mmCIF file of N, CA and C in Angstrom:
data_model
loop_
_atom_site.group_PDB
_atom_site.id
_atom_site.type_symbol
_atom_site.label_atom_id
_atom_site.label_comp_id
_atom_site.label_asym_id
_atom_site.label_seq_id
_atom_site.Cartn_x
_atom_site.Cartn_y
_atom_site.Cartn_z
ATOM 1 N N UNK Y 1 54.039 67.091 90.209
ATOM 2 C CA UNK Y 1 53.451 66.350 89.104
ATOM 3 C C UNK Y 1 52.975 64.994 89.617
ATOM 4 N N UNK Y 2 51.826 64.405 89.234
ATOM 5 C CA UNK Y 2 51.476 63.163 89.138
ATOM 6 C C UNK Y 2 51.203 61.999 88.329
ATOM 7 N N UNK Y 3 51.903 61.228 88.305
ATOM 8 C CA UNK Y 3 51.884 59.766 86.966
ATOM 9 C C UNK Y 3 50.608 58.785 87.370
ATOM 10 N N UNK Y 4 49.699 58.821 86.532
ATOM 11 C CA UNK Y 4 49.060 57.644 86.883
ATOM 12 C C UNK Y 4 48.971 56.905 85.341
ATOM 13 N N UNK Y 5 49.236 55.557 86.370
ATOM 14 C CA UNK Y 5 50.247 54.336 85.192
ATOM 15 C C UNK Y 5 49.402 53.274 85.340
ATOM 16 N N UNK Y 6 49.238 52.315 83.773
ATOM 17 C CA UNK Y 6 48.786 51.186 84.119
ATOM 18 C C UNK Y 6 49.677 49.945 82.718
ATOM 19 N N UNK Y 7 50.297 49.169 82.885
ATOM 20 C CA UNK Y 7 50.497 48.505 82.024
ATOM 21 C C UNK Y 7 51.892 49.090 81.863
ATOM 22 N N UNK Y 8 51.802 49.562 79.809
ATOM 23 C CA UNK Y 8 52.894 50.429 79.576
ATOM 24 C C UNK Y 8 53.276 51.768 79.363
ATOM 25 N N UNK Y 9 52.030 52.722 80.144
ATOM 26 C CA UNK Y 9 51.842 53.675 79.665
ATOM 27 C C UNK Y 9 50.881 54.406 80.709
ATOM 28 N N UNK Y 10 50.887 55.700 80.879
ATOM 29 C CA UNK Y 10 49.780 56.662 81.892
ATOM 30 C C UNK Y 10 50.361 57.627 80.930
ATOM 31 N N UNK Y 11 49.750 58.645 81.946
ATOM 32 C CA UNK Y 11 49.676 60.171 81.781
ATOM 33 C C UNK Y 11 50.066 61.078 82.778
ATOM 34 N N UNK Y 12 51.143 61.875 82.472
ATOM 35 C CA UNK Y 12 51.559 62.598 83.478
ATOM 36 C C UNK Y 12 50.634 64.249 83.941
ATOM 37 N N UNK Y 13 50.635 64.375 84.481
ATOM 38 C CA UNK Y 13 50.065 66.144 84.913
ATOM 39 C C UNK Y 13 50.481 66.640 85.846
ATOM 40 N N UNK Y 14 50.930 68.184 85.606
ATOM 41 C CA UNK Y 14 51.305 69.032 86.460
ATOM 42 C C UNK Y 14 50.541 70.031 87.244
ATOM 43 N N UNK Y 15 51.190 70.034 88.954
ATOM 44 C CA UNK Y 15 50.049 70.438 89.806
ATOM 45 C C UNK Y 15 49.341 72.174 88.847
ATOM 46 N N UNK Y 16 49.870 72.764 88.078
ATOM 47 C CA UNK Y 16 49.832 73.604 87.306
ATOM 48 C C UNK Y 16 48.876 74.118 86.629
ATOM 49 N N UNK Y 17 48.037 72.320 86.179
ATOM 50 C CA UNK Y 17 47.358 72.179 85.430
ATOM 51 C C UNK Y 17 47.553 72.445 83.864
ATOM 52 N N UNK Y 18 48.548 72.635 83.513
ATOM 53 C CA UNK Y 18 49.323 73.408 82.699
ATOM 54 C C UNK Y 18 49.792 71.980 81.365
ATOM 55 N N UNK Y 19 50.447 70.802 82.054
ATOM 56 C CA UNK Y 19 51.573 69.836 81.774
ATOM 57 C C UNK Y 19 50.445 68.706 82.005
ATOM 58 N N UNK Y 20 49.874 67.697 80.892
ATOM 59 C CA UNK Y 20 49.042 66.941 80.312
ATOM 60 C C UNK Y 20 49.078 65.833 79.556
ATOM 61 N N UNK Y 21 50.242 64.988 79.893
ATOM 62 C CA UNK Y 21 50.962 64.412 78.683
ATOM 63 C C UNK Y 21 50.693 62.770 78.701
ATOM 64 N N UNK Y 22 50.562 62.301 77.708
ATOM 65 C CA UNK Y 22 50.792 60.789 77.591
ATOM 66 C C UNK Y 22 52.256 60.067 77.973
ATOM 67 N N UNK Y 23 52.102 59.313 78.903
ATOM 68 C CA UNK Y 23 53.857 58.993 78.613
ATOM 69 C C UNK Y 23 54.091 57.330 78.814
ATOM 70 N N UNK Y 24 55.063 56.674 78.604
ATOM 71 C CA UNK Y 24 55.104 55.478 78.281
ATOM 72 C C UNK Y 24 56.472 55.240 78.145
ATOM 73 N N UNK Y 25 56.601 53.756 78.641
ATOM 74 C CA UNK Y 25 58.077 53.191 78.829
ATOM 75 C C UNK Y 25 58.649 53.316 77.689
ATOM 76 N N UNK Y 26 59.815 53.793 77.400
ATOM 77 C CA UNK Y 26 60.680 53.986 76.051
ATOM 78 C C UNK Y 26 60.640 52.408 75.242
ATOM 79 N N UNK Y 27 61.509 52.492 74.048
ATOM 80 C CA UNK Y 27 60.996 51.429 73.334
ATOM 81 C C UNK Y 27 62.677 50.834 73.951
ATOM 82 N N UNK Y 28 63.745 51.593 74.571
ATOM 83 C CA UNK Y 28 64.726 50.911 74.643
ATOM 84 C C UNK Y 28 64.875 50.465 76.140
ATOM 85 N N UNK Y 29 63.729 50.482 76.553
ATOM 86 C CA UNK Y 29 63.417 49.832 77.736
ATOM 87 C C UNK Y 29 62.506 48.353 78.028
ATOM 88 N N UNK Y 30 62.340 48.319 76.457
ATOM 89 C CA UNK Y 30 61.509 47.418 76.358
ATOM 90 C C UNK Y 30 59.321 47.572 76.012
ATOM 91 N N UNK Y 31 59.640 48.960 76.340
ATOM 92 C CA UNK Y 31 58.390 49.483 75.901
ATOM 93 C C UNK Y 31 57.881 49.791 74.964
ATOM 94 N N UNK Y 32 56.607 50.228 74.718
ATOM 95 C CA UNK Y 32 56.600 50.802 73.234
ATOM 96 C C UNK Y 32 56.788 52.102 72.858
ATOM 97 N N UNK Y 33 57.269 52.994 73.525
ATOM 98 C CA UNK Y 33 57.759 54.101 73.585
ATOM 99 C C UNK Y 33 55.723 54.971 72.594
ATOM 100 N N UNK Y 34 55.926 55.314 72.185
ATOM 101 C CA UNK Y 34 54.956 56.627 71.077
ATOM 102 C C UNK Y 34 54.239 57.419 72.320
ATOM 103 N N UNK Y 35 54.976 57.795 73.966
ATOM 104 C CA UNK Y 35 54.383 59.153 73.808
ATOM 105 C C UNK Y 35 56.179 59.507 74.790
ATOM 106 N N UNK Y 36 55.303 60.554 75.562
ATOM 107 C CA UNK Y 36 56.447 60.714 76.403
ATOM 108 C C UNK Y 36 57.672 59.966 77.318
ATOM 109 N N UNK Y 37 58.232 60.358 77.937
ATOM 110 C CA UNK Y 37 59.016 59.852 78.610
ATOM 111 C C UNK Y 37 60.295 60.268 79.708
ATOM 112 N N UNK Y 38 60.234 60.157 81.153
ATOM 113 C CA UNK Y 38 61.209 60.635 81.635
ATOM 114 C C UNK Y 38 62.545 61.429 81.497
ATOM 115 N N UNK Y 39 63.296 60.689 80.572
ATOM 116 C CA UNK Y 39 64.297 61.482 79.897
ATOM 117 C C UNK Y 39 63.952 62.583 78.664
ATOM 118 N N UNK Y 40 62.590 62.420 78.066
ATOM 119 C CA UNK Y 40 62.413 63.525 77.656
ATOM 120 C C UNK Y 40 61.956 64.890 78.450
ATOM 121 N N UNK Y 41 61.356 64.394 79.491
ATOM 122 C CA UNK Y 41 60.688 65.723 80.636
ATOM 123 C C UNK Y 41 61.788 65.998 80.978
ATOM 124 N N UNK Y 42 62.944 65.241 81.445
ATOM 125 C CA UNK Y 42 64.115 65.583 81.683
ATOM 126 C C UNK Y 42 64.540 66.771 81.056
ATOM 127 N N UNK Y 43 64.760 66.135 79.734
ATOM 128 C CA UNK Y 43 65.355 67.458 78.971
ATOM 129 C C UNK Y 43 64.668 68.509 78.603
ATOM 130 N N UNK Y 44 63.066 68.475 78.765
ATOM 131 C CA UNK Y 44 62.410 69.743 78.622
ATOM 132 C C UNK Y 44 62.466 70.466 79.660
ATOM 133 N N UNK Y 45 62.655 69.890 80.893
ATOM 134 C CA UNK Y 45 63.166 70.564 82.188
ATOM 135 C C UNK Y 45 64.365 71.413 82.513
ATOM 136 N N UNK Y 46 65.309 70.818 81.408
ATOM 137 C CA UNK Y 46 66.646 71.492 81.203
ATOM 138 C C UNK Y 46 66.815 72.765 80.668
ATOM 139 N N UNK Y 47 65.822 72.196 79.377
ATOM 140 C CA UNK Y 47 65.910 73.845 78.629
ATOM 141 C C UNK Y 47 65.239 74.841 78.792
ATOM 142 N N UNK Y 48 64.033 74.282 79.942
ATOM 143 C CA UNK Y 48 63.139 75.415 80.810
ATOM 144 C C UNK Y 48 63.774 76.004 81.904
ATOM 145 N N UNK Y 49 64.673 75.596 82.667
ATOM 146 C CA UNK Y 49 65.576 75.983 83.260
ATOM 147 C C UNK Y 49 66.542 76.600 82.933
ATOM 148 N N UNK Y 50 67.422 76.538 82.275
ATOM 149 C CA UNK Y 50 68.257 76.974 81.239
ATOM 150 C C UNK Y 50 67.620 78.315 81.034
ATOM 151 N N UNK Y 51 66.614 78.508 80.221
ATOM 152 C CA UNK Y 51 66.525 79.564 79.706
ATOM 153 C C UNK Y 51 66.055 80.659 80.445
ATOM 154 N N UNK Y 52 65.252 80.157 81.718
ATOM 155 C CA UNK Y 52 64.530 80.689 83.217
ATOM 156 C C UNK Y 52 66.117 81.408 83.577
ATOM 157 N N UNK Y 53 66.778 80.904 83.627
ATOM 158 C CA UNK Y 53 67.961 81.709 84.080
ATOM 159 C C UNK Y 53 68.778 82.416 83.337
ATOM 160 N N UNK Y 54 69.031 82.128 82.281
ATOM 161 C CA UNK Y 54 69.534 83.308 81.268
ATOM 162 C C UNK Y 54 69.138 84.160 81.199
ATOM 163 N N UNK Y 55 67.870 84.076 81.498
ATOM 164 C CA UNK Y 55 66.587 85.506 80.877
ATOM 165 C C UNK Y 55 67.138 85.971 82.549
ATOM 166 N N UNK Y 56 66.903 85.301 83.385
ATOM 167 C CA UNK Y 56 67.004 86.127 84.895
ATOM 168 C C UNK Y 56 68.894 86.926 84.824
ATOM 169 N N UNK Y 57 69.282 86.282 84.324
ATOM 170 C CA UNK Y 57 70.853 87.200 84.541
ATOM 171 C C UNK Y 57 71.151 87.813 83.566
ATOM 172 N N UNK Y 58 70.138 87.767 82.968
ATOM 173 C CA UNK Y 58 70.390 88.644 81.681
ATOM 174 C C UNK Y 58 69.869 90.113 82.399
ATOM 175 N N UNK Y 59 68.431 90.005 82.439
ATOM 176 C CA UNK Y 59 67.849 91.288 83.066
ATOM 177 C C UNK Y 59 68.476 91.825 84.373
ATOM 178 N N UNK Y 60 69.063 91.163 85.116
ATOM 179 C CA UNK Y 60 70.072 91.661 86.323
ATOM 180 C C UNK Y 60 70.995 92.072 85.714
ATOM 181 N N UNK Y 61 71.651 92.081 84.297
ATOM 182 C CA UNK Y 61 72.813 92.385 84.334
ATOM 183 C C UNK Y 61 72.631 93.381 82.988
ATOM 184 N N UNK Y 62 71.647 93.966 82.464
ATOM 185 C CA UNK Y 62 70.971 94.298 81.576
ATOM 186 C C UNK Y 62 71.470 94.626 80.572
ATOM 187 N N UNK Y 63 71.219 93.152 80.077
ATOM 188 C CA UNK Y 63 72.242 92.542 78.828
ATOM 189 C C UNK Y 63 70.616 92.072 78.070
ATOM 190 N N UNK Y 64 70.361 93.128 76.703
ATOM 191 C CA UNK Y 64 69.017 93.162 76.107
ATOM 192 C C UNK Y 64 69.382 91.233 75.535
ATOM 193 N N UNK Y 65 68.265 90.853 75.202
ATOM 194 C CA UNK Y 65 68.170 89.260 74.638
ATOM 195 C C UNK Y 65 67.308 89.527 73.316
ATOM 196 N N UNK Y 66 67.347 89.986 72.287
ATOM 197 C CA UNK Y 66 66.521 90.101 71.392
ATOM 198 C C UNK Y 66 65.263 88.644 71.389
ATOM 199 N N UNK Y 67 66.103 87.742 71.222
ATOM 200 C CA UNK Y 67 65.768 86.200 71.034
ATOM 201 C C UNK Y 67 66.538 85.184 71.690
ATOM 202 N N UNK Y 68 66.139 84.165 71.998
ATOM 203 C CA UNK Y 68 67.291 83.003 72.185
ATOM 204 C C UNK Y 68 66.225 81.767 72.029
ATOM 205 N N UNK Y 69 66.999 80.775 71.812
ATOM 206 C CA UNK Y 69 66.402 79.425 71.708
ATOM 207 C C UNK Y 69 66.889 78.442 72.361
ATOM 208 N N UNK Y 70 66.207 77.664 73.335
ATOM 209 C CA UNK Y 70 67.420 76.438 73.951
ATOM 210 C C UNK Y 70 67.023 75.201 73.782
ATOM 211 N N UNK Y 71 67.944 74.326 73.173
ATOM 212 C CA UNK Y 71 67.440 72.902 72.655
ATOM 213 C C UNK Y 71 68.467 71.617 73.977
ATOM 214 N N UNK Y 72 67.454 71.211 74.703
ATOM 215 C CA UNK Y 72 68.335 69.885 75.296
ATOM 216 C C UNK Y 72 68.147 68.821 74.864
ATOM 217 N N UNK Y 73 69.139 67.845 75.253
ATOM 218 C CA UNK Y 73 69.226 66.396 74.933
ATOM 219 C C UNK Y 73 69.508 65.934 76.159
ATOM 220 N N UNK Y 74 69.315 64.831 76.523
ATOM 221 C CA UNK Y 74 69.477 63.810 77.607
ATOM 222 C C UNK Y 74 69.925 62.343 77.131
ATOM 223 N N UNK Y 75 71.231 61.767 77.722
ATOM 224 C CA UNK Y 75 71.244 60.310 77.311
ATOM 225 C C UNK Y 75 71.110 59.607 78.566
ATOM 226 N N UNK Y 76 69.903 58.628 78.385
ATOM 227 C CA UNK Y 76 69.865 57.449 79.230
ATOM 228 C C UNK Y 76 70.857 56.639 78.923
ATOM 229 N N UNK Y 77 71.645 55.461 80.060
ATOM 230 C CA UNK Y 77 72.838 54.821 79.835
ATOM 231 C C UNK Y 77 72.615 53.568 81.218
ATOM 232 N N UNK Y 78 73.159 52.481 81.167
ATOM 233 C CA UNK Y 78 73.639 51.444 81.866
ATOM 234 C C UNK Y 78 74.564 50.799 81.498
ATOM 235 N N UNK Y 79 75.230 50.694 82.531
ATOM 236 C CA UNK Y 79 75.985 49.644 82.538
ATOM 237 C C UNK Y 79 76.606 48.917 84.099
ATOM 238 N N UNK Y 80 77.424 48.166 83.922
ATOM 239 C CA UNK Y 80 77.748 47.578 84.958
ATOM 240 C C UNK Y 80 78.128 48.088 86.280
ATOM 241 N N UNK Y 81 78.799 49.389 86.001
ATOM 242 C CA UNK Y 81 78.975 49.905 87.440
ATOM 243 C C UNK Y 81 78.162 50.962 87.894
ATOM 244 N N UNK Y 82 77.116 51.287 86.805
ATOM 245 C CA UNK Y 82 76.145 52.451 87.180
ATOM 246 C C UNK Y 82 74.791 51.460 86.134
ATOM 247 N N UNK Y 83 73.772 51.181 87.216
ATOM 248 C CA UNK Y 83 72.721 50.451 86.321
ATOM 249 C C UNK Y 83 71.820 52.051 85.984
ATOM 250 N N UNK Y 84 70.737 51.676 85.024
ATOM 251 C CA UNK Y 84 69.916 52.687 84.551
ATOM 252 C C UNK Y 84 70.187 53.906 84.916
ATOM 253 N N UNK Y 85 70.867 54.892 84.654
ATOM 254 C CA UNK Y 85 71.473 56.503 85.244
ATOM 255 C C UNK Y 85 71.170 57.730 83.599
ATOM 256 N N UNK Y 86 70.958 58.631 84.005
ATOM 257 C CA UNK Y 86 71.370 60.093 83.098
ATOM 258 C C UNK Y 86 72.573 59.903 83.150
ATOM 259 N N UNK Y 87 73.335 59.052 81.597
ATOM 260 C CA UNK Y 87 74.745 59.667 81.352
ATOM 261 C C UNK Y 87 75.174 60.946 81.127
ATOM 262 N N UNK Y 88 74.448 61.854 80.412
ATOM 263 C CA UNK Y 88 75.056 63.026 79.808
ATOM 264 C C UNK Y 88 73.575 64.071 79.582
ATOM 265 N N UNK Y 89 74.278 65.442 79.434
ATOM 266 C CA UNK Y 89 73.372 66.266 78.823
ATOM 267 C C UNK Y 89 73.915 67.338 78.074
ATOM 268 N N UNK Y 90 73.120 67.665 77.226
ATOM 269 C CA UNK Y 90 73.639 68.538 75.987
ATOM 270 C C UNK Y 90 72.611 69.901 76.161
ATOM 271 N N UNK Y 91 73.203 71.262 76.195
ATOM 272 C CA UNK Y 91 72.436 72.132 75.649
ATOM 273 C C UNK Y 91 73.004 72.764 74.453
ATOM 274 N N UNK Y 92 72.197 73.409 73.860
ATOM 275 C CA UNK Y 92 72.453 74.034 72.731
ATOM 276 C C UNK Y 92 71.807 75.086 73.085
ATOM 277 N N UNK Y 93 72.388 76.433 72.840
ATOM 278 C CA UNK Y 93 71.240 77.668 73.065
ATOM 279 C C UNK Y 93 72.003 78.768 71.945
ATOM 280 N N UNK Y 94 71.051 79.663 71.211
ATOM 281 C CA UNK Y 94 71.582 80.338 70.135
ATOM 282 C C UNK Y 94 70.649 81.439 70.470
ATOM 283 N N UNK Y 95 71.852 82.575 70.703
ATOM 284 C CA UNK Y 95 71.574 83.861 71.654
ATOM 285 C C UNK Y 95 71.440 84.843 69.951
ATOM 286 N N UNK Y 96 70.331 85.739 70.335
ATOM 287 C CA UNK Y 96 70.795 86.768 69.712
ATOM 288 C C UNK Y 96 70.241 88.467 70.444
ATOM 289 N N UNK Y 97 71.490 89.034 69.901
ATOM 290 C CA UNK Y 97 71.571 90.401 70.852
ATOM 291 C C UNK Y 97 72.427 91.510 70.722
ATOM 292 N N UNK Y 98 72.781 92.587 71.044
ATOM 293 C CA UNK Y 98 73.208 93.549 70.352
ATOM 294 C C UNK Y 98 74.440 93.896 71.281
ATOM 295 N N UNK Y 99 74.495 92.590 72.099
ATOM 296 C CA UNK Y 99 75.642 92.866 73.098
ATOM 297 C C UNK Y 99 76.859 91.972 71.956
ATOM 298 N N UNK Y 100 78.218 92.809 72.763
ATOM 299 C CA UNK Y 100 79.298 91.728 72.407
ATOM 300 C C UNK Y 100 79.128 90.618 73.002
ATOM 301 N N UNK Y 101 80.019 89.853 71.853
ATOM 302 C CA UNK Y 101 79.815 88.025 71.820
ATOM 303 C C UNK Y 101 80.964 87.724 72.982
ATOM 304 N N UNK Y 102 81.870 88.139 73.547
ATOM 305 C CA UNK Y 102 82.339 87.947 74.834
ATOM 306 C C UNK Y 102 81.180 87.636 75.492
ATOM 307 N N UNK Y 103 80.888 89.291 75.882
ATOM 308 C CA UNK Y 103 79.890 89.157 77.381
ATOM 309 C C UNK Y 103 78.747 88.108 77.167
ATOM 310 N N UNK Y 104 78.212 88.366 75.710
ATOM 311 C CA UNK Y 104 76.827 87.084 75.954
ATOM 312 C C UNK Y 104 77.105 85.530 75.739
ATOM 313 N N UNK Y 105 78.487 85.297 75.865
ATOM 314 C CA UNK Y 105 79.100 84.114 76.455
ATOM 315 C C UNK Y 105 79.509 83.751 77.138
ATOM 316 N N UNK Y 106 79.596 84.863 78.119
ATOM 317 C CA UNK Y 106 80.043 84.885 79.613
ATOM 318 C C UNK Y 106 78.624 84.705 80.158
ATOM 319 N N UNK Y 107 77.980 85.610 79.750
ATOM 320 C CA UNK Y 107 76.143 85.226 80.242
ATOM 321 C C UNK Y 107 75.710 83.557 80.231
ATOM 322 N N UNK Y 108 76.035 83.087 79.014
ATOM 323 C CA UNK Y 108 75.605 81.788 79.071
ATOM 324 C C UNK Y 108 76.420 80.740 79.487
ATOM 325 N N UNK Y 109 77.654 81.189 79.502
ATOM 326 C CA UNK Y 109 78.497 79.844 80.954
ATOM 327 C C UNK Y 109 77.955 80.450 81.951
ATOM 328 N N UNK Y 110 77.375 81.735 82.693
ATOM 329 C CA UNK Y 110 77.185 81.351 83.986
ATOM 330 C C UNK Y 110 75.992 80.888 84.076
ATOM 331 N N UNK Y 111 74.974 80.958 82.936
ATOM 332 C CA UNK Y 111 73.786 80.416 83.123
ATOM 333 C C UNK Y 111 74.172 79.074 83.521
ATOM 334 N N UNK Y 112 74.871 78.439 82.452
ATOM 335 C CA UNK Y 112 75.386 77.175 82.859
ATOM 336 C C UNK Y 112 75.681 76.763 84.405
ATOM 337 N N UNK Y 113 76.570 77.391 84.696
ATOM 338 C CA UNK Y 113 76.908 77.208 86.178
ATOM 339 C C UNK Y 113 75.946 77.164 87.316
ATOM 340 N N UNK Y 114 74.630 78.620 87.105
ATOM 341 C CA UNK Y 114 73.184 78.608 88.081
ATOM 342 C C UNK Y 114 72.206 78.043 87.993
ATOM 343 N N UNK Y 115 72.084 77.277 86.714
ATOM 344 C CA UNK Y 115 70.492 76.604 86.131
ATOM 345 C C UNK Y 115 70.620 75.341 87.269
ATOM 346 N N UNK Y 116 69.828 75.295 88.098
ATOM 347 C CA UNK Y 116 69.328 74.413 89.244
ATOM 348 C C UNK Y 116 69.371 72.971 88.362
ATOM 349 N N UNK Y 117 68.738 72.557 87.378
ATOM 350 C CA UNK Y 117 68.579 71.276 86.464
ATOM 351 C C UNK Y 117 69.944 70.864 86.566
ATOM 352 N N UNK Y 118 70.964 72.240 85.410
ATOM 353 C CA UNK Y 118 72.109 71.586 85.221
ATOM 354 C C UNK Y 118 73.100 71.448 86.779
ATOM 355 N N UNK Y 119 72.879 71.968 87.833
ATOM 356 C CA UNK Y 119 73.517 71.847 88.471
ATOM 357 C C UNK Y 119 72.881 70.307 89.366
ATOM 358 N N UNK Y 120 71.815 69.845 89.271
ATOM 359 C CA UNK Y 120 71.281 68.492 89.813
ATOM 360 C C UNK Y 120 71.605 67.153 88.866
ATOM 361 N N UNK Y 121 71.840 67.807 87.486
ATOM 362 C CA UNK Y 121 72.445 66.575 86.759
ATOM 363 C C UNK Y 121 73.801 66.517 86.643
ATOM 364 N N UNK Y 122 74.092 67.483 87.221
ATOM 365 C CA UNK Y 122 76.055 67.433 86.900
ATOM 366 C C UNK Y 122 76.340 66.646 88.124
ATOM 367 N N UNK Y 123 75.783 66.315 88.930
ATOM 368 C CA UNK Y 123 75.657 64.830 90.148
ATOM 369 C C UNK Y 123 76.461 63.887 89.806
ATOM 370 N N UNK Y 124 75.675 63.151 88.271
ATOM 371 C CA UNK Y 124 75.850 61.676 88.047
ATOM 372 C C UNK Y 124 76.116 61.855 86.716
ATOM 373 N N UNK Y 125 75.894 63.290 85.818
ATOM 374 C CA UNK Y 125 76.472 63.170 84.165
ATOM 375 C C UNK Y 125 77.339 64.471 83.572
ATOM 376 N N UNK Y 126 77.620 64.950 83.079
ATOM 377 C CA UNK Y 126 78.372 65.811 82.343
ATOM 378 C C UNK Y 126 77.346 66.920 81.648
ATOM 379 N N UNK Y 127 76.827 68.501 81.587
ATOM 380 C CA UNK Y 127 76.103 68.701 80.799
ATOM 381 C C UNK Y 127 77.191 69.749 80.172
ATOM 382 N N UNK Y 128 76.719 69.442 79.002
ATOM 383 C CA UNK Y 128 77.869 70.014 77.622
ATOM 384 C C UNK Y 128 76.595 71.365 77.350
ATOM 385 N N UNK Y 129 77.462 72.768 77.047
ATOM 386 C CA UNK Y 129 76.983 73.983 76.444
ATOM 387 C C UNK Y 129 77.677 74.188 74.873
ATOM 388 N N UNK Y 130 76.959 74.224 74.118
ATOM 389 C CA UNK Y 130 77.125 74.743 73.200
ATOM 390 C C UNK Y 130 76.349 76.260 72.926
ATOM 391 N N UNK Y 131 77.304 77.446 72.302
ATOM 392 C CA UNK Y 131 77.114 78.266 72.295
ATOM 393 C C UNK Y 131 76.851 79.261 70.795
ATOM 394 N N UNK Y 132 75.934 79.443 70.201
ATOM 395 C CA UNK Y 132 76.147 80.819 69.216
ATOM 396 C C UNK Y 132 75.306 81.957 69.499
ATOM 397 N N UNK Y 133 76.450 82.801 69.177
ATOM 398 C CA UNK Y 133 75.947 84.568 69.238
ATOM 399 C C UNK Y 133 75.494 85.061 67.901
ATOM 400 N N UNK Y 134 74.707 85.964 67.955
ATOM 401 C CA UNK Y 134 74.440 86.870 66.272
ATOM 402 C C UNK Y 134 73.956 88.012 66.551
ATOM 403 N N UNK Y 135 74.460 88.758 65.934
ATOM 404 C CA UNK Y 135 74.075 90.427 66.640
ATOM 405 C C UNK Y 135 72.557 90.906 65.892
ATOM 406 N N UNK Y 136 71.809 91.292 67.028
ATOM 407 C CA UNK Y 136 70.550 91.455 66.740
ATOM 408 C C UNK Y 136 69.724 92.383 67.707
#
């Protein structure tokens, strides 16, 4: 991807051509935040990952996915002994499928465990899974 920035604000794009975005220093950075922003690509990175791998160990382990949805969060944080860092991350993902709710919770802690994102932010923050099943 490439940022080209001037002031408080550029536009990001992906070599993809795909990813097109306005983005701009958050407002709790002192910016005026109204488009994108690092910790949000962050977390869209999470739940693209996230779900890139569920779907992959799902079909290796051929465990049908009717649907699923994955929602991340990211908290930016400073303080004194860690300046500007990713404190934390949150997924939320709500599986549905015709498997038992064991196994497709065993599916999604290990997603947890292989998703490349969550395993590069569990570095410097904590990423929390939240889980629901519904048979479908």
């Amino acid at each position: 991807a490439t940022v080209s920035w001037s002031g408080w604000g550029g536009e990001v794009k992906g070599a993809s051509g795909k990813l097109n975005a306005p983005t701009a220093t958050q407002v709790e950075l002192g910016g005026p935040g109204q488009a994108t922003n690092p910790e949000e690509l962050l977390a869209a990175a999470l739940a693209n990952c996230y779900t890139s791998t569920i779907t992959s160990l799902a079909r290796a382990r051929n465990i049908p996915l009717t649907r699923l949805e994955t929602t991340a969060r990211t908290r930016l944080a400073w303080d004194e002994t860690k300046p500007h860092h990713i404190a934390a991350g949150a997924l939320t993902v709500s599986l549905v499928t015709p498997e038992d709710e064991a196994s497709a919770r065993r599916l999604a802690d290990d997603a947890r465990r292989h998703c490349p994102i969550c395993n590069a932010l569990g570095v410097t923050a904590e990423v929390s899974l939240a889980v629901t099943v519904k048979a479908g």
